[in-house]
mmCIF file of C-alpha atoms in Angstrom:
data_model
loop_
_atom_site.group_PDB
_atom_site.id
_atom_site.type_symbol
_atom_site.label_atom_id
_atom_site.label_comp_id
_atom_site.label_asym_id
_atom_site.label_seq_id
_atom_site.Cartn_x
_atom_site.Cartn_y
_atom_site.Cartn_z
ATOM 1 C CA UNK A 138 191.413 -38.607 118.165
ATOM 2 C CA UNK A 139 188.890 -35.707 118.172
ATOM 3 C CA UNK A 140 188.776 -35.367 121.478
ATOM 4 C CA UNK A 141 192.488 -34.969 121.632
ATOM 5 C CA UNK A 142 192.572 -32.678 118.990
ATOM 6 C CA UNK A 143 190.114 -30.412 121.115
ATOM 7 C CA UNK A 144 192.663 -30.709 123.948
ATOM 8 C CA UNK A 145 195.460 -29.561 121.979
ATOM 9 C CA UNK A 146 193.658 -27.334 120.483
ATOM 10 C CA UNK A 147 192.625 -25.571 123.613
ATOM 11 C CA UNK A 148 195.991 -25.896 125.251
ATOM 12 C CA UNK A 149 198.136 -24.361 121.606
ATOM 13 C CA UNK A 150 194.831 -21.139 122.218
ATOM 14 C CA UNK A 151 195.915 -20.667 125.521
ATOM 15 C CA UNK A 152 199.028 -20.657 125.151
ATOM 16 C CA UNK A 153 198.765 -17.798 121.815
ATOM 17 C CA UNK A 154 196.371 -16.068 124.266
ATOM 18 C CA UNK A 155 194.471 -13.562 121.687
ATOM 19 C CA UNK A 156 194.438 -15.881 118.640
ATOM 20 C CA UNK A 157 191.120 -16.592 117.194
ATOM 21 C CA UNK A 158 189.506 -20.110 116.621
ATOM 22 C CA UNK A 159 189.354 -19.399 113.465
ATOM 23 C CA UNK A 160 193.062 -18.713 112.948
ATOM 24 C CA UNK A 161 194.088 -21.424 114.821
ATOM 25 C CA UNK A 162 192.061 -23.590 112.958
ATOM 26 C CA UNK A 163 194.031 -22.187 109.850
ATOM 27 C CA UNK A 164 197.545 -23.194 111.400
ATOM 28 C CA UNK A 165 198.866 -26.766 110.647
ATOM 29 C CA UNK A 166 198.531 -29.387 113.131
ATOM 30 C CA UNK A 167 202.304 -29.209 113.533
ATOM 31 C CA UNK A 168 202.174 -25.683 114.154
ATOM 32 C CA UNK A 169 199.498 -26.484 116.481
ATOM 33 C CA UNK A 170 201.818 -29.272 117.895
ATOM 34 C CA UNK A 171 204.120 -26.411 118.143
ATOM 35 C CA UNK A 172 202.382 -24.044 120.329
ATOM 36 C CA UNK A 173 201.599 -26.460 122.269
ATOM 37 C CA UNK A 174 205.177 -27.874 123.195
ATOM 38 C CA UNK A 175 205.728 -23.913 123.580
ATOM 39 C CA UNK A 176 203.166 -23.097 126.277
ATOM 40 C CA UNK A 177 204.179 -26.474 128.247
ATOM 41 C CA UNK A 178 208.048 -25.532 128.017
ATOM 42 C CA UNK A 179 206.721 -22.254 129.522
ATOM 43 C CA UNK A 180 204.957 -24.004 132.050
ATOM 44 C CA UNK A 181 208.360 -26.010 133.061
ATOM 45 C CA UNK A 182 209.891 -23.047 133.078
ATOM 46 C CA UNK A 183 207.728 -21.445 135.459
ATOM 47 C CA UNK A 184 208.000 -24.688 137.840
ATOM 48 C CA UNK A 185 211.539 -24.392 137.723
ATOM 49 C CA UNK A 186 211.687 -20.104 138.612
ATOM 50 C CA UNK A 187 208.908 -21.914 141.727
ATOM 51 C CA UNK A 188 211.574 -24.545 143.011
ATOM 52 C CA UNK A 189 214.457 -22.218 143.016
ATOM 53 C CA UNK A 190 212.288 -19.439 145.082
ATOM 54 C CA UNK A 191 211.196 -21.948 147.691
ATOM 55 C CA UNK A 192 214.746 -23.029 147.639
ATOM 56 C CA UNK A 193 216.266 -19.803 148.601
ATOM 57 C CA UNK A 194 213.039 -19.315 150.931
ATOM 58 C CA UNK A 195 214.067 -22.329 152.898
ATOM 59 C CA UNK A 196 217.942 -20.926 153.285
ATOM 60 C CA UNK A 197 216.764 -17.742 154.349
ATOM 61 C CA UNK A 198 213.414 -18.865 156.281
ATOM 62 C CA UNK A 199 214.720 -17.779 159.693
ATOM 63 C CA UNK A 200 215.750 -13.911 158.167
ATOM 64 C CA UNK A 201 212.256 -14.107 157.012
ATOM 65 C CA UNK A 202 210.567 -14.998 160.030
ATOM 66 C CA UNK A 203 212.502 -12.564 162.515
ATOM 67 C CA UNK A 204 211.848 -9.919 160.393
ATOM 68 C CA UNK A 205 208.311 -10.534 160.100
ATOM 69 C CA UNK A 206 208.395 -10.743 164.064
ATOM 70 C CA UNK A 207 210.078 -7.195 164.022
ATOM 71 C CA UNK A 208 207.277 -5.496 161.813
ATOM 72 C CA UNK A 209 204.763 -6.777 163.717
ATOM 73 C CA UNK A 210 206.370 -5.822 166.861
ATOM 74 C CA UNK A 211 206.910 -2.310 165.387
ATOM 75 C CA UNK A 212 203.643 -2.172 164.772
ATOM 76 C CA UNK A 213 203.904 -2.479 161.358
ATOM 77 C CA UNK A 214 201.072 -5.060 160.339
ATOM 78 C CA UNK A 215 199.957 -4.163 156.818
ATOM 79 C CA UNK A 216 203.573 -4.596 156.045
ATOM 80 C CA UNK A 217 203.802 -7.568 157.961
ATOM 81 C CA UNK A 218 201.028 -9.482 156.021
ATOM 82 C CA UNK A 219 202.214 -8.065 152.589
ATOM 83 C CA UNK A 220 205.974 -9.761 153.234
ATOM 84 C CA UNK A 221 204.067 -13.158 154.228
ATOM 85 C CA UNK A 222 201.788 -12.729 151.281
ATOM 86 C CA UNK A 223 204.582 -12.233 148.963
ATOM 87 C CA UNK A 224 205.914 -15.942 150.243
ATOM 88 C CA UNK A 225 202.575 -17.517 150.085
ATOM 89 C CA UNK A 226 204.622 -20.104 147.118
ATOM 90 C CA UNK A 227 206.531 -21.515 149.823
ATOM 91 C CA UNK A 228 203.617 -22.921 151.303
ATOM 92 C CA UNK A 229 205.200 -22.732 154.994
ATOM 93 C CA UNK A 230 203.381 -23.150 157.845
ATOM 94 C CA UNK A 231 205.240 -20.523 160.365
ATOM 95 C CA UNK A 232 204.409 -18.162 157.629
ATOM 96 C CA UNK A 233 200.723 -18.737 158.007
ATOM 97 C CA UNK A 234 200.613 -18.295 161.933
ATOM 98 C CA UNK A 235 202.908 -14.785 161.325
ATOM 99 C CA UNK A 236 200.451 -13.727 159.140
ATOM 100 C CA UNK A 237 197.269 -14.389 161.403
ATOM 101 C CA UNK A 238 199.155 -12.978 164.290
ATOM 102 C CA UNK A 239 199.866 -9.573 162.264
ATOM 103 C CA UNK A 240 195.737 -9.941 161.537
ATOM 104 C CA UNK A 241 195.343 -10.035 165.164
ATOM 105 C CA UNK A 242 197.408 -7.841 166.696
ATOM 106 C CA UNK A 243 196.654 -5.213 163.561
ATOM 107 C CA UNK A 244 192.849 -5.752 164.882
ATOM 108 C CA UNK A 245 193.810 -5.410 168.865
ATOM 109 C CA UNK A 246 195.913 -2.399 167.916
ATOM 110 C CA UNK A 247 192.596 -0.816 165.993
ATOM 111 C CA UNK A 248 190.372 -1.668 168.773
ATOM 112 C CA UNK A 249 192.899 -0.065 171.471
ATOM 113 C CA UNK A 250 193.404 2.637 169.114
ATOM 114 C CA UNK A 251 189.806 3.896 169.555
ATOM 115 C CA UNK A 252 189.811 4.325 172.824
ATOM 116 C CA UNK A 253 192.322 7.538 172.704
ATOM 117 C CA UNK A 254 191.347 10.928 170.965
ATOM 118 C CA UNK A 255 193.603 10.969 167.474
ATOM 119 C CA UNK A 256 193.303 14.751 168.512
ATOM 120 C CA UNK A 257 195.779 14.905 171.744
ATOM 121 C CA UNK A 258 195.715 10.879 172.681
ATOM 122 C CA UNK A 259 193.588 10.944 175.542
ATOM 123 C CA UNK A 260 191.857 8.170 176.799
ATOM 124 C CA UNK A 261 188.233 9.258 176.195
ATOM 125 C CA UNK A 262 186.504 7.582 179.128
ATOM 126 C CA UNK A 263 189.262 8.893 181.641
ATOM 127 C CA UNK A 264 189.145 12.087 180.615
ATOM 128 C CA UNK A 265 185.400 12.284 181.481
ATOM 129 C CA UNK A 266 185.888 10.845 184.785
ATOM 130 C CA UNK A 267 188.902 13.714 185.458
ATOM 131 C CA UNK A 268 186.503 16.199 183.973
ATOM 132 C CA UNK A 269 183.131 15.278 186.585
ATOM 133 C CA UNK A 270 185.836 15.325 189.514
ATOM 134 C CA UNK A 271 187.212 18.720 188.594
ATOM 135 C CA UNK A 272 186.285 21.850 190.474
ATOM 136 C CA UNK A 273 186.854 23.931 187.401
ATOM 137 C CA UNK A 274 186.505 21.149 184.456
ATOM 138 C CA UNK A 275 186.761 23.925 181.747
ATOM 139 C CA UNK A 276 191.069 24.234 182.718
ATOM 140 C CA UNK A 277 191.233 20.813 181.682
ATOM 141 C CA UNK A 278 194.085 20.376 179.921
ATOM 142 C CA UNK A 279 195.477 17.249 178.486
ATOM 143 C CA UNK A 280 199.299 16.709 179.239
ATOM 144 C CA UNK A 281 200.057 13.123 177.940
ATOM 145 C CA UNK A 282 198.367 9.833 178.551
ATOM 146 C CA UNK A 283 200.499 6.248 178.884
ATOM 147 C CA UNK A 284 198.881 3.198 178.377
ATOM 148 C CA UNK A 285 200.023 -0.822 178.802
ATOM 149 C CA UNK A 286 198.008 -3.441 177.374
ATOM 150 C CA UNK A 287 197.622 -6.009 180.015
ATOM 151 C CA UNK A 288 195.959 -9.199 177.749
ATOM 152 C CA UNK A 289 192.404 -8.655 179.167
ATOM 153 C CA UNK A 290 192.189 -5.115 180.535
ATOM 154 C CA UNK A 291 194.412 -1.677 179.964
ATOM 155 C CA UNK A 292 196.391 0.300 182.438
ATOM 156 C CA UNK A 293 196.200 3.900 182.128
ATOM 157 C CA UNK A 294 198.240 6.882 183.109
ATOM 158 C CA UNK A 295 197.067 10.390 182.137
ATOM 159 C CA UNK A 296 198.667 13.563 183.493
ATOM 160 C CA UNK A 297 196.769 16.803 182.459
ATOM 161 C CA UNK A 298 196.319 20.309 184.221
ATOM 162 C CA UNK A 299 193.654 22.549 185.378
ATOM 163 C CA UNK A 300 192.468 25.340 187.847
ATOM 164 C CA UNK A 301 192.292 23.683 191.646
ATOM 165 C CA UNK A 302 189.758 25.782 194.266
ATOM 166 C CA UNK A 303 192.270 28.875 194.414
ATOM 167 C CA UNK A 304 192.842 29.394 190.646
ATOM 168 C CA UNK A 305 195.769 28.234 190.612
ATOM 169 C CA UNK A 306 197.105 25.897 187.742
ATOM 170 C CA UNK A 307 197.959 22.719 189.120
ATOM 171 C CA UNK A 308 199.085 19.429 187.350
ATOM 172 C CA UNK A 309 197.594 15.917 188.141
ATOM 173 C CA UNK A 310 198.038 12.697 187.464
ATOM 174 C CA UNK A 311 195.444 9.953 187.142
ATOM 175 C CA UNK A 312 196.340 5.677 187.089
ATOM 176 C CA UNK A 313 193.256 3.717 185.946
ATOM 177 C CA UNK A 314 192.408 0.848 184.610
ATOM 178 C CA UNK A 315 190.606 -0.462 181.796
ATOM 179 C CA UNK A 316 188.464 -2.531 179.396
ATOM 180 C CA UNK A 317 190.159 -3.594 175.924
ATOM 181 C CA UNK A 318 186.950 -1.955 174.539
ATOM 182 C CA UNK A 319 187.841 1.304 176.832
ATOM 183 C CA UNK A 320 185.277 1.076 179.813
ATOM 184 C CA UNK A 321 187.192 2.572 182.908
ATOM 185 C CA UNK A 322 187.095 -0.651 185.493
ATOM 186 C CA UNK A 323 188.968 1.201 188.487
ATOM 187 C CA UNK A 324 190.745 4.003 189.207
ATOM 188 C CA UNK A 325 194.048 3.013 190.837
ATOM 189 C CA UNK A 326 195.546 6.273 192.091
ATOM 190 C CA UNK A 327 193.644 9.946 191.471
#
């Protein structure tokens, strides 16, 4: 019976949150009993809100996935993992491999990222290879750099401009390819 008592006890104090021992001791045991029945009809109530989200998660599951699919395919990964987060109740599977695939790709897209200047988007290895090649590699001037990721390696394309032998401003482009951590591997067409 004491033991029980302790139970309830606890329970009726969690449920008043900020209620002393003391004053709970104060209250009768059928205001005790009272709280208690309170905090576990909150508790239903909360299981019931749960059921009727995963419900209308499951109708609308496929919505949910395709638009995760489009945020990460717009490049939009922090977004991406927030939606799935926000679903984490409905305990799906599908959700969990959309969310590690945002991770990745958000991680991929970082690691490409750092290979370009955030200043004009060059692709900082290429650029120095243009640059040693160049008769006058002070006219470099960066036009606009493509890139494709390829799985294991990059392809580049990076047109820029500069002063040829005569002094004469010329514009070149350059097709390379390269590492996923931005080592040029070959240059395809110069």
């Amino acid at each position: 019976r004491a033991i029980s008592i302790f139970v309830l006890s606890s329970m009726a104090m969690y449920a008043v949150g900020s209620t002393s021992y003391e004053g709970f001791k104060e209250k009768s045991a059928e205001g005790r009993i009272d709280l208690v029945r309170h905090a576990q009809q909150e508790d239903e109530a909360k299981q019931r809100e749960l059921e009727t989200q995963k419900r209308q998660y499951a109708e609308g599951a496929e919505k949910i996935h395709d638009h995760i699919r489009k945020l990460i395919d717009d490049d939009s990964f922090d977004e991406a993992v927030k939606l799935v987060d926000s679903y984490s109740f409905a305990g799906d599977p599908k959700l969990k491999e959309l969310r590690d695939k945002a991770l990745a790709s958000g991680q991929r897209h970082a690691l490409l990222a750092k290979q370009f200047s955030s200043w004009d988007g060059s692709h900082r290895s290429l650029e120095r290879h243009i640059k040693e090649r160049m008769h006058n590699p002070d006219s470099y001037k960066h036009v606009e750099t493509r890139y494709r990721d390829n799985g294991d390696h990059v392809y580049l394309s990076t047109t820029y401009r500069g002063t040829n032998g005569f002094g004469a401003v010329v514009t070149n482009q350059v097709i390379a390819r390269a590492t996923i951590d931005g080592e040029l591997i070959e240059v395809l067409a110069d």
